mmCIF file of N, CA and C and ligand atoms in Angstrom:
data_model
loop_
_atom_site.group_PDB
_atom_site.id
_atom_site.type_symbol
_atom_site.label_atom_id
_atom_site.label_comp_id
_atom_site.label_asym_id
_atom_site.label_seq_id
_atom_site.Cartn_x
_atom_site.Cartn_y
_atom_site.Cartn_z
ATOM 1 N N UNK A 1 10.112 -0.089 0.307
ATOM 2 C CA UNK A 1 8.731 -0.098 0.769
ATOM 3 C C UNK A 1 7.832 -0.750 -0.259
ATOM 4 N N UNK A 2 6.655 -1.108 0.148
ATOM 5 C CA UNK A 2 5.634 -1.579 -0.769
ATOM 6 C C UNK A 2 4.640 -0.438 -1.003
ATOM 7 N N UNK A 3 3.950 -0.505 -2.159
ATOM 8 C CA UNK A 3 3.076 0.581 -2.600
ATOM 9 C C UNK A 3 1.683 0.032 -2.901
ATOM 10 N N UNK A 4 0.653 0.725 -2.422
ATOM 11 C CA UNK A 4 -0.719 0.354 -2.777
ATOM 12 C C UNK A 4 -1.150 1.200 -3.969
ATOM 13 N N UNK A 5 -1.751 0.534 -4.971
ATOM 14 C CA UNK A 5 -2.092 1.191 -6.232
ATOM 15 C C UNK A 5 -3.610 1.252 -6.437
ATOM 16 N N UNK A 6 -4.023 1.667 -7.621
ATOM 17 C CA UNK A 6 -5.413 2.044 -7.888
ATOM 18 C C UNK A 6 -6.485 0.992 -7.598
ATOM 19 N N UNK A 7 -6.218 -0.319 -7.757
ATOM 20 C CA UNK A 7 -7.315 -1.266 -7.492
ATOM 21 C C UNK A 7 -7.869 -1.185 -6.065
ATOM 22 N N UNK A 8 -7.112 -0.625 -5.147
ATOM 23 C CA UNK A 8 -7.611 -0.483 -3.762
ATOM 24 C C UNK A 8 -8.761 0.515 -3.685
ATOM 25 N N UNK A 9 -8.751 1.507 -4.584
ATOM 26 C CA UNK A 9 -9.798 2.527 -4.564
ATOM 27 C C UNK A 9 -11.142 1.879 -4.876
ATOM 28 N N UNK A 10 -12.080 2.064 -3.974
ATOM 29 C CA UNK A 10 -13.387 1.473 -4.146
ATOM 30 C C UNK A 10 -13.485 0.034 -3.664
ATOM 31 N N UNK A 11 -12.345 -0.533 -3.250
ATOM 32 C CA UNK A 11 -12.336 -1.914 -2.756
ATOM 33 C C UNK A 11 -12.083 -1.929 -1.244
ATOM 34 N N UNK A 12 -10.911 -1.399 -0.860
ATOM 35 C CA UNK A 12 -10.566 -1.302 0.567
ATOM 36 C C UNK A 12 -10.902 -2.595 1.318
ATOM 37 N N UNK A 13 -10.399 -3.687 0.812
ATOM 38 C CA UNK A 13 -10.705 -5.003 1.390
ATOM 39 C C UNK A 13 -10.200 -5.142 2.828
ATOM 40 N N UNK A 14 -9.093 -4.501 3.112
ATOM 41 C CA UNK A 14 -8.465 -4.487 4.449
ATOM 42 C C UNK A 14 -7.769 -5.795 4.838
ATOM 43 N N UNK A 15 -7.759 -6.805 3.966
ATOM 44 C CA UNK A 15 -7.043 -8.042 4.304
ATOM 45 C C UNK A 15 -5.564 -7.757 4.553
ATOM 46 N N UNK A 16 -5.027 -6.793 3.825
ATOM 47 C CA UNK A 16 -3.608 -6.447 3.996
ATOM 48 C C UNK A 16 -3.309 -5.979 5.416
ATOM 49 N N UNK A 17 -4.229 -5.225 5.984
ATOM 50 C CA UNK A 17 -3.986 -4.684 7.327
ATOM 51 C C UNK A 17 -3.952 -5.793 8.377
ATOM 52 N N UNK A 18 -4.625 -6.893 8.075
ATOM 53 C CA UNK A 18 -4.681 -7.983 9.053
ATOM 54 C C UNK A 18 -3.419 -8.836 9.054
ATOM 55 N N UNK A 19 -2.673 -8.828 7.934
ATOM 56 C CA UNK A 19 -1.468 -9.663 7.863
ATOM 57 C C UNK A 19 -0.180 -8.870 8.067
ATOM 58 N N UNK A 20 -0.229 -7.561 8.003
ATOM 59 C CA UNK A 20 0.994 -6.764 8.148
ATOM 60 C C UNK A 20 1.531 -6.871 9.585
ATOM 61 N N UNK A 21 2.773 -7.369 9.737
ATOM 62 C CA UNK A 21 3.316 -7.587 11.087
ATOM 63 C C UNK A 21 3.660 -6.296 11.833
ATOM 64 N N UNK A 22 3.801 -5.189 11.102
ATOM 65 C CA UNK A 22 4.172 -3.938 11.771
ATOM 66 C C UNK A 22 3.042 -2.899 11.718
ATOM 67 N N UNK A 23 1.877 -3.308 11.220
ATOM 68 C CA UNK A 23 0.698 -2.432 11.188
ATOM 69 C C UNK A 23 1.000 -1.055 10.582
ATOM 70 N N UNK A 24 1.608 -1.092 9.375
ATOM 71 C CA UNK A 24 1.994 0.168 8.732
ATOM 72 C C UNK A 24 1.078 0.529 7.568
ATOM 73 N N UNK A 25 -0.107 -0.110 7.499
ATOM 74 C CA UNK A 25 -1.058 0.171 6.424
ATOM 75 C C UNK A 25 -2.236 0.941 7.012
ATOM 76 N N UNK A 26 -2.446 2.150 6.492
ATOM 77 C CA UNK A 26 -3.391 3.076 7.119
ATOM 78 C C UNK A 26 -4.551 3.457 6.195
ATOM 79 N N UNK A 27 -5.703 3.671 6.784
ATOM 80 C CA UNK A 27 -6.875 4.153 6.068
ATOM 81 C C UNK A 27 -6.607 5.587 5.619
ATOM 82 N N UNK A 28 -6.632 5.822 4.306
ATOM 83 C CA UNK A 28 -6.344 7.148 3.768
ATOM 84 C C UNK A 28 -7.545 7.695 2.997
ATOM 85 N N UNK A 29 -8.731 7.337 3.421
ATOM 86 C CA UNK A 29 -9.921 7.848 2.761
ATOM 87 C C UNK A 29 -10.436 6.894 1.713
ATOM 88 N N UNK A 30 -10.216 7.225 0.421
ATOM 89 C CA UNK A 30 -10.756 6.360 -0.637
ATOM 90 C C UNK A 30 -9.952 5.076 -0.815
ATOM 91 N N UNK A 31 -8.806 5.003 -0.162
ATOM 92 C CA UNK A 31 -7.964 3.802 -0.270
ATOM 93 C C UNK A 31 -7.093 3.679 0.975
ATOM 94 N N UNK A 32 -6.368 2.573 1.055
ATOM 95 C CA UNK A 32 -5.367 2.410 2.105
ATOM 96 C C UNK A 32 -3.996 2.735 1.527
ATOM 97 N N UNK A 33 -3.089 3.187 2.385
ATOM 98 C CA UNK A 33 -1.733 3.510 1.953
ATOM 99 C C UNK A 33 -0.734 2.953 2.962
ATOM 100 N N UNK A 34 0.472 2.664 2.482
ATOM 101 C CA UNK A 34 1.534 2.083 3.315
ATOM 102 C C UNK A 34 2.543 3.157 3.712
ATOM 103 N N UNK A 35 2.839 3.222 5.008
ATOM 104 C CA UNK A 35 3.829 4.183 5.489
ATOM 105 C C UNK A 35 5.229 3.704 5.077
ATOM 106 N N UNK A 36 5.903 4.449 4.173
ATOM 107 C CA UNK A 36 7.189 3.993 3.633
ATOM 108 C C UNK A 36 8.283 3.807 4.679
ATOM 109 N N UNK A 37 8.247 4.568 5.757
ATOM 110 C CA UNK A 37 9.301 4.454 6.763
ATOM 111 C C UNK A 37 9.030 3.332 7.762
ATOM 112 N N UNK A 38 7.830 2.794 7.750
ATOM 113 C CA UNK A 38 7.490 1.730 8.699
ATOM 114 C C UNK A 38 7.471 0.347 8.049
ATOM 115 N N UNK A 39 7.226 0.307 6.747
ATOM 116 C CA UNK A 39 7.165 -0.964 6.015
ATOM 117 C C UNK A 39 8.528 -1.651 6.034
ATOM 118 N N UNK A 40 8.540 -2.934 6.378
ATOM 119 C CA UNK A 40 9.799 -3.700 6.430
ATOM 120 C C UNK A 40 9.955 -4.606 5.201
ATOM 121 N N UNK A 41 9.119 -4.387 4.187
ATOM 122 C CA UNK A 41 9.227 -5.131 2.925
ATOM 123 C C UNK A 41 9.144 -6.646 3.120
ATOM 124 N N UNK A 42 8.283 -7.083 3.997
ATOM 125 C CA UNK A 42 8.164 -8.529 4.233
ATOM 126 C C UNK A 42 7.393 -9.224 3.120
ATOM 127 N N UNK A 43 6.521 -8.462 2.421
ATOM 128 C CA UNK A 43 5.761 -9.033 1.314
ATOM 129 C C UNK A 43 4.478 -9.749 1.703
ATOM 130 N N UNK A 44 4.164 -9.825 2.971
ATOM 131 C CA UNK A 44 2.986 -10.577 3.417
ATOM 132 C C UNK A 44 1.681 -10.014 2.869
ATOM 133 N N UNK A 45 1.636 -8.728 2.644
ATOM 134 C CA UNK A 45 0.400 -8.092 2.195
ATOM 135 C C UNK A 45 0.095 -8.370 0.725
ATOM 136 N N UNK A 46 1.106 -8.691 -0.057
ATOM 137 C CA UNK A 46 0.920 -8.835 -1.513
ATOM 138 C C UNK A 46 -0.094 -9.921 -1.868
ATOM 139 N N UNK A 47 0.082 -11.167 -1.401
ATOM 140 C CA UNK A 47 -0.906 -12.198 -1.736
ATOM 141 C C UNK A 47 -2.221 -12.038 -0.980
ATOM 142 N N UNK A 48 -2.237 -11.255 0.068
ATOM 143 C CA UNK A 48 -3.458 -11.078 0.856
ATOM 144 C C UNK A 48 -4.490 -10.229 0.135
ATOM 145 N N UNK A 49 -4.051 -9.332 -0.731
ATOM 146 C CA UNK A 49 -4.973 -8.415 -1.394
ATOM 147 C C UNK A 49 -5.717 -9.112 -2.536
ATOM 148 N N UNK A 50 -7.045 -9.154 -2.482
ATOM 149 C CA UNK A 50 -7.828 -9.872 -3.492
ATOM 150 C C UNK A 50 -7.840 -9.200 -4.863
ATOM 151 N N UNK A 51 -7.439 -7.922 -4.914
ATOM 152 C CA UNK A 51 -7.429 -7.225 -6.204
ATOM 153 C C UNK A 51 -6.007 -6.892 -6.670
ATOM 154 N N UNK A 52 -5.024 -7.523 -6.036
ATOM 155 C CA UNK A 52 -3.618 -7.358 -6.435
ATOM 156 C C UNK A 52 -3.211 -5.894 -6.547
ATOM 157 N N UNK A 53 -3.496 -5.133 -5.502
ATOM 158 C CA UNK A 53 -3.195 -3.702 -5.530
ATOM 159 C C UNK A 53 -1.804 -3.366 -5.000
ATOM 160 N N UNK A 54 -1.107 -4.347 -4.406
ATOM 161 C CA UNK A 54 0.135 -4.033 -3.696
ATOM 162 C C UNK A 54 1.359 -4.596 -4.416
ATOM 163 N N UNK A 55 2.380 -3.733 -4.556
ATOM 164 C CA UNK A 55 3.610 -4.103 -5.239
ATOM 165 C C UNK A 55 4.826 -3.551 -4.499
ATOM 166 N N UNK A 56 5.972 -4.253 -4.615
ATOM 167 C CA UNK A 56 7.214 -3.613 -4.184
ATOM 168 C C UNK A 56 7.391 -2.331 -5.005
ATOM 169 N N UNK A 57 7.949 -1.292 -4.405
ATOM 170 C CA UNK A 57 8.051 -0.007 -5.108
ATOM 171 C C UNK A 57 8.710 -0.156 -6.479
ATOM 172 N N UNK A 58 9.723 -1.016 -6.577
ATOM 173 C CA UNK A 58 10.447 -1.159 -7.843
ATOM 174 C C UNK A 58 9.651 -1.931 -8.886
ATOM 175 N N UNK A 59 8.546 -2.554 -8.491
ATOM 176 C CA UNK A 59 7.745 -3.346 -9.423
ATOM 177 C C UNK A 59 6.363 -2.761 -9.698
ATOM 178 N N UNK A 60 6.134 -1.511 -9.331
ATOM 179 C CA UNK A 60 4.834 -0.887 -9.592
ATOM 180 C C UNK A 60 4.583 -0.868 -11.103
ATOM 181 N N UNK A 61 3.418 -1.337 -11.549
ATOM 182 C CA UNK A 61 3.149 -1.445 -12.985
ATOM 183 C C UNK A 61 3.093 -0.092 -13.703
ATOM 184 N N UNK A 62 3.304 -0.135 -14.997
ATOM 185 C CA UNK A 62 3.190 1.054 -15.829
ATOM 186 C C UNK A 62 1.797 1.651 -15.673
ATOM 187 N N UNK A 63 1.740 2.952 -15.534
ATOM 188 C CA UNK A 63 0.473 3.641 -15.372
ATOM 189 C C UNK A 63 0.077 3.841 -13.920
ATOM 190 N N UNK A 64 0.777 3.152 -13.015
ATOM 191 C CA UNK A 64 0.455 3.244 -11.587
ATOM 192 C C UNK A 64 1.533 4.019 -10.814
ATOM 193 N N UNK A 65 2.471 4.618 -11.551
ATOM 194 C CA UNK A 65 3.615 5.249 -10.901
ATOM 195 C C UNK A 65 3.223 6.389 -9.954
ATOM 196 N N UNK A 66 2.091 7.051 -10.247
ATOM 197 C CA UNK A 66 1.698 8.185 -9.406
ATOM 198 C C UNK A 66 1.411 7.756 -7.972
ATOM 199 N N UNK A 67 1.112 6.482 -7.790
ATOM 200 C CA UNK A 67 0.808 6.008 -6.439
ATOM 201 C C UNK A 67 2.053 5.883 -5.564
ATOM 202 N N UNK A 68 3.225 5.855 -6.190
ATOM 203 C CA UNK A 68 4.461 5.851 -5.396
ATOM 204 C C UNK A 68 4.538 7.148 -4.604
ATOM 205 N N UNK A 69 4.347 8.263 -5.285
ATOM 206 C CA UNK A 69 4.366 9.556 -4.610
ATOM 207 C C UNK A 69 3.227 9.681 -3.606
ATOM 208 N N UNK A 70 2.079 9.143 -3.986
ATOM 209 C CA UNK A 70 0.914 9.251 -3.103
ATOM 210 C C UNK A 70 1.148 8.531 -1.772
ATOM 211 N N UNK A 71 1.765 7.344 -1.822
ATOM 212 C CA UNK A 71 2.067 6.616 -0.592
ATOM 213 C C UNK A 71 3.086 7.367 0.264
ATOM 214 N N UNK A 72 3.987 8.111 -0.365
ATOM 215 C CA UNK A 72 4.974 8.880 0.393
ATOM 216 C C UNK A 72 4.378 10.178 0.930
ATOM 217 N N UNK A 73 3.685 10.915 0.049
ATOM 218 C CA UNK A 73 3.238 12.253 0.417
ATOM 219 C C UNK A 73 2.170 12.239 1.508
ATOM 220 N N UNK A 74 1.359 11.198 1.531
ATOM 221 C CA UNK A 74 0.316 11.125 2.556
ATOM 222 C C UNK A 74 0.930 11.147 3.957
ATOM 223 N N UNK A 75 2.122 10.555 4.065
ATOM 224 C CA UNK A 75 2.779 10.471 5.370
ATOM 225 C C UNK A 75 3.857 11.541 5.549
ATOM 226 N N UNK A 76 4.032 12.384 4.511
ATOM 227 C CA UNK A 76 5.012 13.459 4.599
ATOM 228 C C UNK A 76 6.445 12.981 4.520
ATOM 229 N N UNK A 77 6.649 11.844 3.822
ATOM 230 C CA UNK A 77 8.019 11.330 3.690
ATOM 231 C C UNK A 77 8.331 11.016 2.224
HETATM 232 FE FE1 SF4 B 1 3.352 -4.552 5.975
HETATM 233 FE FE2 SF4 B 1 5.056 -6.312 4.974
HETATM 234 FE FE3 SF4 B 1 3.204 -5.225 3.406
HETATM 235 FE FE4 SF4 B 1 5.218 -3.736 4.263
HETATM 236 S S1 SF4 B 1 5.379 -5.497 2.881
HETATM 237 S S2 SF4 B 1 3.072 -3.142 4.238
HETATM 238 S S3 SF4 B 1 5.567 -4.590 6.320
HETATM 239 S S4 SF4 B 1 2.847 -6.591 5.150
HETATM 240 FE FE1 F3S B 2 -6.726 -2.216 -0.445
HETATM 241 FE FE2 F3S B 2 -6.113 -4.677 -1.103
HETATM 242 FE FE3 F3S B 2 -5.515 -3.778 1.267
HETATM 243 S S1 F3S B 2 -7.973 -3.601 -1.642
HETATM 244 S S2 F3S B 2 -7.095 -2.310 1.722
HETATM 245 S S3 F3S B 2 -4.695 -3.020 -0.651
HETATM 246 S S4 F3S B 2 -6.249 -5.807 0.796
#
């Protein structure tokens, strides 16, 4: 799955939601989050985000690891 990290907070540009082919990016209040069971890892959302908030789970930067759990727990998976 791909993971949305802290730069989305306060930005919520929503460009990612427009390019995702499976519409698995959801409004989660202060930020958007990706449903891990629906994401097909196509990567289309990564260059779409103007603040570079989205990463493949295995490439989440140091200090942003807590967002891996956040993307999972929001959806209960
Ligand atoms: Fe959607 Fe593809 Fe991004 Fe996953 S990697 S959230 S399927 S655009
Ligand atoms: Fe957030 Fe970037 Fe999408 S700011 S809503 S992850 S385009």
